[in-house]
Coordinates of C-alpha atoms and ligand atoms in Angstrom, one line a residue:
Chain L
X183 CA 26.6 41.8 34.8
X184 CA 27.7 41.4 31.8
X185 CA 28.8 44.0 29.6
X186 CA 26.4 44.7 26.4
X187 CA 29.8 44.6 23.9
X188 CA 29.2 40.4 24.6
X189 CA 25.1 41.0 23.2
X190 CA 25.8 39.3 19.8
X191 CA 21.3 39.2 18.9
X192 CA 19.2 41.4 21.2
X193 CA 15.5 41.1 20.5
X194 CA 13.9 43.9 21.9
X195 CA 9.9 44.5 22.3
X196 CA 9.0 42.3 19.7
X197 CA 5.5 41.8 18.6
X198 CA 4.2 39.7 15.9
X199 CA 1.2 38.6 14.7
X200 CA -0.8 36.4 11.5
X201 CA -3.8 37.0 9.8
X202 CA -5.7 34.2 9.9
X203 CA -9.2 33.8 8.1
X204 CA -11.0 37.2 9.5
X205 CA -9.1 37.4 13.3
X206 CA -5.7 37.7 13.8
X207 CA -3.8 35.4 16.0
X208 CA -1.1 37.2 18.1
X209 CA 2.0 34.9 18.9
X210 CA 4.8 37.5 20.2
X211 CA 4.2 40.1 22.4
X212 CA 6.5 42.3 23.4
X213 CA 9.1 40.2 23.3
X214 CA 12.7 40.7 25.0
X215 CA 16.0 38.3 24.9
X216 CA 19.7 39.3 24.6
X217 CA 21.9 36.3 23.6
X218 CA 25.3 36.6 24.4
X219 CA 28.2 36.1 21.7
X220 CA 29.2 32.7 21.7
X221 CA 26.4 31.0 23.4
X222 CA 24.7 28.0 23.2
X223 CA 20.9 28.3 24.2
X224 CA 18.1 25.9 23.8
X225 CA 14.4 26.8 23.3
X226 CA 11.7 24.7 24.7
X227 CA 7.8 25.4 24.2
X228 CA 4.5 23.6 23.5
X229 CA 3.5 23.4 20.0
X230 CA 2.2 26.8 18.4
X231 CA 3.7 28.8 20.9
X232 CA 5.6 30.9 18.6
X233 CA 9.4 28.7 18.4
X234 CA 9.7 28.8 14.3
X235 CA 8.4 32.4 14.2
X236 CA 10.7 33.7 16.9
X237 CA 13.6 32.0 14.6
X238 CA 12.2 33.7 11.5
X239 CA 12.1 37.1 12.6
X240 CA 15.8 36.5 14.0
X241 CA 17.0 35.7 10.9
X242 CA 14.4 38.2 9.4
X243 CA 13.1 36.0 7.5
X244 CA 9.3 37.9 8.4
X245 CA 8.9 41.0 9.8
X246 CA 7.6 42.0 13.2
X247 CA 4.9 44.5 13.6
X248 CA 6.6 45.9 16.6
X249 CA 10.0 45.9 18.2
X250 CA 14.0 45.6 16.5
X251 CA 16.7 43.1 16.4
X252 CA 20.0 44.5 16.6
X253 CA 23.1 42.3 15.6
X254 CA 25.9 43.5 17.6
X255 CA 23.9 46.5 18.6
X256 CA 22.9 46.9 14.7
X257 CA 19.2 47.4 13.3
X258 CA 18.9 44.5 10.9
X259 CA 15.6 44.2 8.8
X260 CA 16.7 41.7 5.9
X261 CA 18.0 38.0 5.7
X262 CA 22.1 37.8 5.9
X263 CA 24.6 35.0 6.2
X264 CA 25.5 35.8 9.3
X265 CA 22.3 34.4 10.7
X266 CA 21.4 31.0 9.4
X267 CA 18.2 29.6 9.4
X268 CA 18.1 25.9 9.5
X269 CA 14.9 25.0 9.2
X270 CA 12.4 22.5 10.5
X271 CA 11.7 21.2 7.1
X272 CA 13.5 17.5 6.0
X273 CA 13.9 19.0 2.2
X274 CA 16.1 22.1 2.8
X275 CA 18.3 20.7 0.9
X276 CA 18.8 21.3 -2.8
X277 CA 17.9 17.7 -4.6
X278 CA 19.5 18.6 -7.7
X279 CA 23.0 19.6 -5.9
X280 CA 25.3 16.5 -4.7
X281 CA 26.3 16.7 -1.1
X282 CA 29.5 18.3 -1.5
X283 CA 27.5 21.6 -3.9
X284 CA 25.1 21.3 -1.5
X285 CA 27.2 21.6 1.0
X286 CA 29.5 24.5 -0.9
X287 CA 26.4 25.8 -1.9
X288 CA 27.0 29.5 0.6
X289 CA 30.7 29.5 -0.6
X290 CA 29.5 29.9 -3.9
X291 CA 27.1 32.4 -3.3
X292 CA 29.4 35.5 -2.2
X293 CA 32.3 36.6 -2.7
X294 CA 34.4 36.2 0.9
X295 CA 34.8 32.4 0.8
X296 CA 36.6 31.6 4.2
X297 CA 35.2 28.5 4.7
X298 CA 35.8 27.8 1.2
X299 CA 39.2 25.6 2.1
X300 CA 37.4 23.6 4.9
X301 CA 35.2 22.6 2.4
X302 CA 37.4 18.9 2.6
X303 CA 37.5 19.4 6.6
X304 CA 33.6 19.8 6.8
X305 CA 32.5 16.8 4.7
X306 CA 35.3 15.2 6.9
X307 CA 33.7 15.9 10.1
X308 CA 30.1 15.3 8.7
X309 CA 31.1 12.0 8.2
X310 CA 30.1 12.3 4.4
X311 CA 33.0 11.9 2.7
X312 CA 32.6 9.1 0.9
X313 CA 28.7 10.1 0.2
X314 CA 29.9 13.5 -1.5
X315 CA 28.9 12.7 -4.9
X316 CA 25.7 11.8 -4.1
X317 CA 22.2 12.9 -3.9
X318 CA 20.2 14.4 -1.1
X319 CA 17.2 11.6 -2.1
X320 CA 20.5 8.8 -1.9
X321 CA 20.9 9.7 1.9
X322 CA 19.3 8.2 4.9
X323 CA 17.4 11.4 7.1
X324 CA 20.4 11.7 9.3
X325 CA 23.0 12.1 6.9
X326 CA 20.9 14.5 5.4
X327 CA 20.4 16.6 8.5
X328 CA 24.4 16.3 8.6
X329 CA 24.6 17.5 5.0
X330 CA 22.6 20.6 5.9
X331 CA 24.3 21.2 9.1
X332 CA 27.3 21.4 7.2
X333 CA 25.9 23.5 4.9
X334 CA 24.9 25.6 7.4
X335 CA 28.4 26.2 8.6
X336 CA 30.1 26.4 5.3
X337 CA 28.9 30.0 5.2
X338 CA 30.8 31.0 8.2
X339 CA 27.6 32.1 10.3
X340 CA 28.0 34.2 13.8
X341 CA 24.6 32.5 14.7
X342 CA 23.3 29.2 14.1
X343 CA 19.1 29.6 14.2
X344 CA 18.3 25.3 14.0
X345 CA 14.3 24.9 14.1
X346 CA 13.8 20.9 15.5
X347 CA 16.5 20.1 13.4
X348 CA 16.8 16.6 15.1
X349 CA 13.4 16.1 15.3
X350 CA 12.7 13.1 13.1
X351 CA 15.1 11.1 13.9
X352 CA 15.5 7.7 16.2
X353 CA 17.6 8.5 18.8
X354 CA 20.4 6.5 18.3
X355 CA 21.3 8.9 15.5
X356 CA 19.7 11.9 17.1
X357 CA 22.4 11.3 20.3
X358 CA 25.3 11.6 17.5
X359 CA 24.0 14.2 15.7
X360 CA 23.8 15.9 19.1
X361 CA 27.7 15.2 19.9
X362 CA 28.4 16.5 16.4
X363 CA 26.6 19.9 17.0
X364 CA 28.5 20.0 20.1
X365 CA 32.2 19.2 18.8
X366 CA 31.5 22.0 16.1
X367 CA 30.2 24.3 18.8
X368 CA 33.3 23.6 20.8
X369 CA 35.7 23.7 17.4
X370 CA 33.8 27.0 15.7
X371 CA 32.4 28.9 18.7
X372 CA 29.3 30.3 16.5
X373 CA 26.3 31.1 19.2
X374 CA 23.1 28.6 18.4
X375 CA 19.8 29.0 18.7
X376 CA 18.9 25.4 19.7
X377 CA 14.8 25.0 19.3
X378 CA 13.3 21.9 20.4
X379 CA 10.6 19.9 21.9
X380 CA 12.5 17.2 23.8
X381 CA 13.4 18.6 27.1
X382 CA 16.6 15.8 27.2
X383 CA 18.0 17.5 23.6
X384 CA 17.4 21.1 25.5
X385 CA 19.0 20.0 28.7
X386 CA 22.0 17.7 26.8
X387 CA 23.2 20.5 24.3
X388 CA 22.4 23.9 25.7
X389 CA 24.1 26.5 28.6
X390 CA 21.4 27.7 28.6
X391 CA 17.2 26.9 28.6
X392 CA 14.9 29.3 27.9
X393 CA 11.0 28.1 28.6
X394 CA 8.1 30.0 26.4
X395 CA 4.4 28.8 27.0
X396 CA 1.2 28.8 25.1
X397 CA 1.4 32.4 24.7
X398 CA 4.6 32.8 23.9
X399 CA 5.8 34.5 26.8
X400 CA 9.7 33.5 28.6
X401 CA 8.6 31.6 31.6
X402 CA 12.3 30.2 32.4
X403 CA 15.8 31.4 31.3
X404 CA 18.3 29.9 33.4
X405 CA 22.3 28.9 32.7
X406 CA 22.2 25.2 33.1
X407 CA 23.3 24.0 36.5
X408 CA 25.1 21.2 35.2
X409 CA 28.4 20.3 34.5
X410 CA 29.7 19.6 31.1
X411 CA 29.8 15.9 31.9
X412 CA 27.1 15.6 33.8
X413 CA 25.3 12.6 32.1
X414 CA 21.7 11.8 31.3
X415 CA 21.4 9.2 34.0
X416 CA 22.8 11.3 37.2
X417 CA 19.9 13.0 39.2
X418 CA 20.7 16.4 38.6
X419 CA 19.7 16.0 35.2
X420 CA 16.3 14.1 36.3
X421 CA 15.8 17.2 38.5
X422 CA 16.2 19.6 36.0
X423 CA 13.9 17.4 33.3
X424 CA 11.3 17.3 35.9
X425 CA 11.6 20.8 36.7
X426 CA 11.2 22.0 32.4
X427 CA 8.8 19.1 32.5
X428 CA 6.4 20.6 35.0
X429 CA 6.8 24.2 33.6
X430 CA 6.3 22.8 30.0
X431 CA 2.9 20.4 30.8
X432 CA 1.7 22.4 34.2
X433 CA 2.0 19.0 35.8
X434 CA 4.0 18.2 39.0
X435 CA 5.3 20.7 41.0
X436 CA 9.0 22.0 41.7
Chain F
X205 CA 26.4 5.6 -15.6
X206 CA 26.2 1.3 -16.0
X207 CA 22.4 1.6 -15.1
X208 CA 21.6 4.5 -17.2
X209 CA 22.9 3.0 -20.6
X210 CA 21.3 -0.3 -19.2
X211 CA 17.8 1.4 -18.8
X212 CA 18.4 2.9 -22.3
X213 CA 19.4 -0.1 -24.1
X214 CA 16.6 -2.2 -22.2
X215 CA 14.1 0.8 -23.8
X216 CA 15.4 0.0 -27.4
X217 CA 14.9 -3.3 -27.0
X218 CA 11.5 -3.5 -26.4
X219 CA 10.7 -0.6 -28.7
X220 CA 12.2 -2.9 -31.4
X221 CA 10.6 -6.0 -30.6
X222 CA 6.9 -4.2 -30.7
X223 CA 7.7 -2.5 -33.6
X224 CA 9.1 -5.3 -35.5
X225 CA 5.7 -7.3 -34.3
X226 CA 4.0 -4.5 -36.4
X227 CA 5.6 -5.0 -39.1
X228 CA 5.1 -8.6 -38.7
X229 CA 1.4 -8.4 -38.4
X230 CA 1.7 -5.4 -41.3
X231 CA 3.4 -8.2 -43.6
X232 CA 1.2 -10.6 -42.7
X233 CA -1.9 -8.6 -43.3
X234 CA -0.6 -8.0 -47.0
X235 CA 0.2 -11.7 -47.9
X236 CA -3.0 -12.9 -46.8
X237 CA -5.3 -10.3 -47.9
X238 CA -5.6 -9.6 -51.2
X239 CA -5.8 -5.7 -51.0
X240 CA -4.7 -3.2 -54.3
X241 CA -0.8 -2.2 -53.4
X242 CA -2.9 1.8 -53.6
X243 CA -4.5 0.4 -50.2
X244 CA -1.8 -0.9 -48.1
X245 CA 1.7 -1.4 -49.7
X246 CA 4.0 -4.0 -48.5
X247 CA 7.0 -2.5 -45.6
X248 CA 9.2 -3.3 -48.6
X249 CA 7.3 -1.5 -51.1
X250 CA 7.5 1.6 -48.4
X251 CA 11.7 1.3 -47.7
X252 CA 12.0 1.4 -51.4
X253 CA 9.8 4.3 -51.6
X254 CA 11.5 5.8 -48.7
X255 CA 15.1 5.4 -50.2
X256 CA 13.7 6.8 -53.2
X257 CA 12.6 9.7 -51.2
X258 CA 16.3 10.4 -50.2
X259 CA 18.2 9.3 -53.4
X260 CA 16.2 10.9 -56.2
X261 CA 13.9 13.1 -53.9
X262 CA 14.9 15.7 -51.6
X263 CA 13.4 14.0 -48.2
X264 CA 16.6 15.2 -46.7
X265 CA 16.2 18.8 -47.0
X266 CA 12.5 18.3 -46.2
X267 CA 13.7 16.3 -42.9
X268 CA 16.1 19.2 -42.1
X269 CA 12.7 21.8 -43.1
X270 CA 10.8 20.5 -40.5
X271 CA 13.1 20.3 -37.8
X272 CA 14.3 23.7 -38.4
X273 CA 10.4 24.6 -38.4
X274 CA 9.6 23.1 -35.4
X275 CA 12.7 24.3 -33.5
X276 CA 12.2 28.3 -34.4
X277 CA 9.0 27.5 -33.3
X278 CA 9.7 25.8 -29.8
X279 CA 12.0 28.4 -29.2
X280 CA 10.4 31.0 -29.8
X281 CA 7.1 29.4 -28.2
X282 CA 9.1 28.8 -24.9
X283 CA 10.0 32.0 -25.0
X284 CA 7.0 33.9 -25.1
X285 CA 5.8 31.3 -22.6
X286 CA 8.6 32.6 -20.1
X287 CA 7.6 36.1 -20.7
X288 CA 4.2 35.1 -19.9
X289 CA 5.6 33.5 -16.7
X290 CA 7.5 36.9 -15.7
X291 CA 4.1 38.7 -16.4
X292 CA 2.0 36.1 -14.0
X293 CA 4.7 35.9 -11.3
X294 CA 5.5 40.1 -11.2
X295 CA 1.6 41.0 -10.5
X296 CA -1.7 40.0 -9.6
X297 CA -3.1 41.8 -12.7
X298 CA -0.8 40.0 -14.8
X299 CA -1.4 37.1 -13.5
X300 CA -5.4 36.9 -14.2
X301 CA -4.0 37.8 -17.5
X302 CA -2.6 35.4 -18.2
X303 CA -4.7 32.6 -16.5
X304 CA -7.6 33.8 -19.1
X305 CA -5.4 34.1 -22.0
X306 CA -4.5 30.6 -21.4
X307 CA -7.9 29.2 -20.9
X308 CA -9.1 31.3 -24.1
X309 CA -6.6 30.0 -26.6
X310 CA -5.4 26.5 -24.9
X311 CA -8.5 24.5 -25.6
X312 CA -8.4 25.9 -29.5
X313 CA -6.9 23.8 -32.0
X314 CA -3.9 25.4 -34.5
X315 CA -6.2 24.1 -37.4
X316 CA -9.1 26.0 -36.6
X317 CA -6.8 29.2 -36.6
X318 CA -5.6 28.4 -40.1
X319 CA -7.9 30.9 -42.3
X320 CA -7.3 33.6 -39.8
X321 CA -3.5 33.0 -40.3
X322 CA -3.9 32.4 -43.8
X323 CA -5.3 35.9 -44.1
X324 CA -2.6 37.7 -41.7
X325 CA 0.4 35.9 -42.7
X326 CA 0.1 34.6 -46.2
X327 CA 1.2 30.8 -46.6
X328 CA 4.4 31.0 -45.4
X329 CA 7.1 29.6 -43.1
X330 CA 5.8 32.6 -41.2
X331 CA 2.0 30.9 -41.3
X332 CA 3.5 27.5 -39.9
X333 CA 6.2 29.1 -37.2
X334 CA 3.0 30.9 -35.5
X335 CA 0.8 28.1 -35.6
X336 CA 3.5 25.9 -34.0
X337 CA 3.7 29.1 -31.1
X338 CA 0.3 28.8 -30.6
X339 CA 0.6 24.8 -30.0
X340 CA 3.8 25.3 -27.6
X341 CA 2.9 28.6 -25.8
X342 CA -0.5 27.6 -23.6
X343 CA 1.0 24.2 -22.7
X344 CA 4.2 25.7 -21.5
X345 CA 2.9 28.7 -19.5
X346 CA 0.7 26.1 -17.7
X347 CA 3.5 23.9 -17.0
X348 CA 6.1 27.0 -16.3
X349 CA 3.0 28.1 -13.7
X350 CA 2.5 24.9 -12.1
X351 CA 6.4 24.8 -11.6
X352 CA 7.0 28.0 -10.4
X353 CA 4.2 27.4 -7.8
X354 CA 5.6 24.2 -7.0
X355 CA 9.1 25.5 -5.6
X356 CA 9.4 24.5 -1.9
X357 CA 9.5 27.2 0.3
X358 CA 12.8 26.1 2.3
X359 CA 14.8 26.4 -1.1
X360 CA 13.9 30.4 -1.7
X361 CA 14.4 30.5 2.8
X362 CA 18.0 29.4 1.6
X363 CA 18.5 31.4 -1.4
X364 CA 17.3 34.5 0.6
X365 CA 19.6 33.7 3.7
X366 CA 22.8 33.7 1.5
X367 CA 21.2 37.3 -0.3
X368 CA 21.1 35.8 -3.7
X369 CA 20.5 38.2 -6.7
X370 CA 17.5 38.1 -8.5
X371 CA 19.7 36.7 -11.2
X372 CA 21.3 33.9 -9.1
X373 CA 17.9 33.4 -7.5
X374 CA 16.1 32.3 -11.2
X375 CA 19.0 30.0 -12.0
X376 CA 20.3 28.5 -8.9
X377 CA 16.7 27.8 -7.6
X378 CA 14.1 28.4 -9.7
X379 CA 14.9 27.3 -12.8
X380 CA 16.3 23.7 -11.3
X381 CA 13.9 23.8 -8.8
X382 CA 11.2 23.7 -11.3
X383 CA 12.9 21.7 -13.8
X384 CA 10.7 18.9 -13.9
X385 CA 7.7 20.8 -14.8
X386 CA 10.1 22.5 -17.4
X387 CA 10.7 19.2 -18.8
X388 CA 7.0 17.7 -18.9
X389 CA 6.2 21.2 -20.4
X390 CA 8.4 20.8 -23.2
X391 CA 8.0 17.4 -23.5
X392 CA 3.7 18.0 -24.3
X393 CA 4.9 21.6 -26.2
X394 CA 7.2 19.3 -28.6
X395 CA 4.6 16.3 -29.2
X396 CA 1.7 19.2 -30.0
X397 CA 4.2 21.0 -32.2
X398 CA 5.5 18.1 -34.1
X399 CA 1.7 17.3 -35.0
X400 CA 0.6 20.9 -35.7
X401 CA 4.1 20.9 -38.2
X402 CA 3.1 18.2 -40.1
X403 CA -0.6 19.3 -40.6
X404 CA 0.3 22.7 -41.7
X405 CA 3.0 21.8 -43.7
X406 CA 0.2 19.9 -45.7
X407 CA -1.6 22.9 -46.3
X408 CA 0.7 25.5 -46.8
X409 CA 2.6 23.4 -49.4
X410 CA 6.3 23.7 -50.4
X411 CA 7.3 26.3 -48.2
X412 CA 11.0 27.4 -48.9
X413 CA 10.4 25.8 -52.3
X414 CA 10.5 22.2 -51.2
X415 CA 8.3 21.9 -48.0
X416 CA 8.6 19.7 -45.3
X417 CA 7.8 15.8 -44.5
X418 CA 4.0 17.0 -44.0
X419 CA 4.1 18.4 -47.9
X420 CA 6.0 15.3 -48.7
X421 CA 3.5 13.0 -47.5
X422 CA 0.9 15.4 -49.5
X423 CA 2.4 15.8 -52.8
X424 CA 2.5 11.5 -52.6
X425 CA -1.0 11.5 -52.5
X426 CA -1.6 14.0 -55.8
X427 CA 0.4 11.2 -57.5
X428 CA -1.3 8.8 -55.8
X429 CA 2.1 7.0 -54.6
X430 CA 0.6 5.2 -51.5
X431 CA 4.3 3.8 -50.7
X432 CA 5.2 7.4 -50.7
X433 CA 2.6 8.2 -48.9
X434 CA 3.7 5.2 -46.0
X435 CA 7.7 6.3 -46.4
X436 CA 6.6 10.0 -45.0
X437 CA 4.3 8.7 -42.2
X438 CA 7.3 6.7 -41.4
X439 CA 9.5 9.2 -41.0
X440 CA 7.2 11.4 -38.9
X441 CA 7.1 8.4 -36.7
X442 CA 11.0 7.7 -36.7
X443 CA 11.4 11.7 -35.5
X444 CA 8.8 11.2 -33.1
X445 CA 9.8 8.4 -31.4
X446 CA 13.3 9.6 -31.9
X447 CA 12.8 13.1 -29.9
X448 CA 10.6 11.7 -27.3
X449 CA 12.6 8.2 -26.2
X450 CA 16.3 9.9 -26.9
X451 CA 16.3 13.4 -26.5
X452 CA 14.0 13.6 -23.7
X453 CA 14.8 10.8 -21.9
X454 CA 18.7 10.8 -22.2
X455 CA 17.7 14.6 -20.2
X456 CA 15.3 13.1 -18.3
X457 CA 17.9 10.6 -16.8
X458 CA 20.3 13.0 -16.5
X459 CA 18.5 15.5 -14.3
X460 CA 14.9 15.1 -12.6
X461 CA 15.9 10.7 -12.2
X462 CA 19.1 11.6 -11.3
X463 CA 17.9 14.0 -8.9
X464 CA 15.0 12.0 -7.9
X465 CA 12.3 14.4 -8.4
X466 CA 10.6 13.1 -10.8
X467 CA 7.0 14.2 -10.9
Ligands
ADP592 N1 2.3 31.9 8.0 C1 1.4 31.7 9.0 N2 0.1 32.2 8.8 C2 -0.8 32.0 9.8 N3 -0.6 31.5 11.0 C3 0.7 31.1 11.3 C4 1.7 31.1 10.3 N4 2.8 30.6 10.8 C5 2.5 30.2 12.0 N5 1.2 30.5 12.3 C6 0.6 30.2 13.6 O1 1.3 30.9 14.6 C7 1.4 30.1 15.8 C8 2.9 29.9 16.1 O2 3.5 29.2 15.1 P1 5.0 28.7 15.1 O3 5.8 29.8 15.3 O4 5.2 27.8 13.9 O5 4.9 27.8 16.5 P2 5.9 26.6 16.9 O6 7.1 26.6 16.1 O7 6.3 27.0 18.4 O8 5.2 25.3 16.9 C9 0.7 28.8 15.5 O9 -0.6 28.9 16.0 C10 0.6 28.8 14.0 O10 -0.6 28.1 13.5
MG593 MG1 7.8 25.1 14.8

């Protein structure tokens, strides 16, 4: 068992709802997780199952009508750099800042500037820096998802909420992008928040899976039974996609 | 920087060349038909008139009237309009406020508010300076609305994560992230207020003793000096096309193309 000191975000009862023309739709209830400092855990679920919202009320970007999350046992209620949001959206970034403002955009914006000096290091390992005096609508999609990735980590976060981040992409550049996340993982040792709809993305980048259905219930949350280098191709892997497959769609069995 | 003095350059060019076929056709117009230099004076007949204006008139100061008119005017127009903005944005209350303010006085022209001013404010710079507000404010609030509105929600997500102030909030995000509604707000505001100038300077005569373009153009016609009259539409052209190619588009290049949101 672990020991709750190692509970960086513990979500505890959670229950959230949204009016919606005279009924309201319910999309958590009662919700529970404990994510462990440190750790790396992708979210698969069906469309409308509740992915985005459970990352907004993480990063308290809404309020839930029931229920707390604690950071490192603390009651947080309000948005803070600790917990970034990456969201969903392909324009997060800001089109009248050049990659590298963009990109220093959370250094600038308070006052302890760790990160401020990696600044060089991050448009390094984002491949951008040769693009840094450009534009976000002068970059091809994945650049810009690196842009805001690094942007994301500029600000020194403990967690890393991404919403689909890679979603958009061919997956060519979506298989980088993934080795990226993973080498800054590895380098910074943030936890992440991985949401997704593509059960190889879940499988490839997290420790571990967590399942939520139509309802927006946890019907899996397992550590990954694979090792590190464990490829796409071997057959644990295909046992394990056919395994989130059937849990995700209903069909096939385990 | 190559293709934006490029794009610039190109623009002159062709403003030119139409222009110059205007005068052409102008010229032409005058040779062939016979009309009474009171009717239509030759483009020379209205340079001379217009260098006259400077030399032994006081076009100069009148130039540097109107701008000075029309500037107090924006400002203070943009101003209020921002206030407005505050007022719509802070409450729902003030926001059906303003909405029917706007659609009260936006569709009614500075002229028709003339007596009324008259009456209030005399025949003043005063007289001119509100009627150029009331040209510049409805415009702009709609415009400062429309922008406001138009912010993406992912920009205030990011603003919010990092616990902005209000302060840093209105000009690290808003006020960029509304920019080119800004801009096509001041752009309309400036071409309404320019026109507004230059009729009320016509009517309310030699304000600060010598009145602007608008009372030089007027005081031609007492005289009937039709070459006068030409040299003042002239300039009121030259400023316009001035302030709408160079001003706004040197700021236009260098933030909502450069940024690539144009609207
Ligand atoms: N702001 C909102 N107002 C009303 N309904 C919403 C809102 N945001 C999300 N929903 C609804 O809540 C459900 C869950 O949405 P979301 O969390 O975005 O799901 P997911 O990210 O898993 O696709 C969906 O049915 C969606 O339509
Ligand atoms: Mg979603």
């Amino acid at each position: 068992m672990k020991q709750s000191s190692d509970i960086l975000l513990s979500l505890k009862n959670i229950s959230k709802s949204y009016n919606c023309a005279d009924s309201d739709l319910s999309v958590l209830n009662n919700f529970s997780l404990k994510i462990d400092r440190g750790e790396f855990v992708s979210i698969l679920g069906p469309s409308g199952c509740g992915k985005s919202t459970l990352l907004k009320i993480c990063s308290s970007m809404i309020q839930q009508e029931s229920g707390t999350v604690k950071i490192s046992g603390q009651i947080v209620n309000s948005p803070d750099k600790s917990r970034v949001l990456m969201l969903q959206d392909d324009n997060q970034l800001f089109p009248w800042l050049t990659v590298e403002k963009n990109i220093a955009f959370p250094t600038n914006s308070f006052d302890s500037i760790r990160r401020e000096s990696d600044l060089p290091n991050l448009l390094e390992m984002a491949g951008l820096s040769n693009y840094s005096d450009y534009y976000p609508h002068q970059l091809s999609g994945g650049m810009k998802k690196r842009t805001a990735l690094a942007r994301a980590l500029a600000g020194d976060p403990e967690i890393l909420l991404m919403d689909e981040p890679f979603g958009s992409l061919d997956p060519k550049i979506k298989i980088k992008l993934q080795d990226f996340l993973l080498e800054i993982w590895g380098k910074y040792g943030m936890t992440v928040l991985f949401v997704t709809h593509d059960i190889n993305e879940a499988i490839r980048l997290g420790q571990r899976i967590i399942i939520m259905s139509d309802s927006g219930d946890i019907v899996c949350d397992e550590k990954k039974s694979l090792s590190e280098k464990s490829t796409l191709y071997e057959d644990v892997f295909f046992k394990l996609y056919r395994k989130y497959y059937s849990l995700l769609t209903g069909i096939g069995h385990q | 920087m190559k293709y934006l003095s490029n794009r610039i350059l190109n623009k002159i060019f062709e403003r030119f060349m139409w222009i110059g076929l205007l005068v052409l056709i102008w010229i032409i117009a005058v040779l062939l038909g016979d009309f009474s230099p009171l009717i239509l004076p030759s483009p020379y007949k209205v340079l001379q008139a217009l260098l006259k204006g400077f030399t032994e008139g006081i076009l100069g100061k009148q130039i540097l009237i109107s701008i000075v008119l029309v500037f107090a005017g924006m400002s203070i127009g943009t101003l209020i309009a921002l206030a407005f903005l505050f007022l719509a944005v802070s409450s729902r209350m003030g926001d059906s406020l303003v909405t029917t303010l706007t659609a009260v006085f936006h569709p009614l022209a500075g002229i028709a508010l003339l007596p009324v001013v008259i009456l209030w404010f005399g025949t003043g710079a005063l007289s001119i300076i509100f009627i150029i507000i009331h040209s510049v404010v409805w415009p702009m609030v709609t415009n400062l609305l429309m922008g406001y509105r138009s912010i993406p929600e992912p920009y205030k997500i990011v603003g919010r994560n990092y616990q902005l102030s209000s302060f840093k909030m209105f000009f690290n995000i808003t006020l960029p992230g509304s920019f080119p509604y800004i801009l096509a707000g001041l752009k309309i505001s400036w071409a309404r207020a320019w026109r507004a100038l230059i009729s009320a300077e016509m009517i309310f005569g030699a304000v600060f003793g010598s009145g602007g373009v608008g009372w030089f153009i007027f005081s031609k016609r007492v005289f009937m000096d039709t070459p006068g009259m030409f040299a003042g539409i002239v300039v009121v052209i030259i400023i316009g096309v001035l302030i709408e190619d160079f001003v706004f588009g040197v700021i236009e290049s260098r933030t909502v193309r450069r940024w690539g949101m144009s609207l």
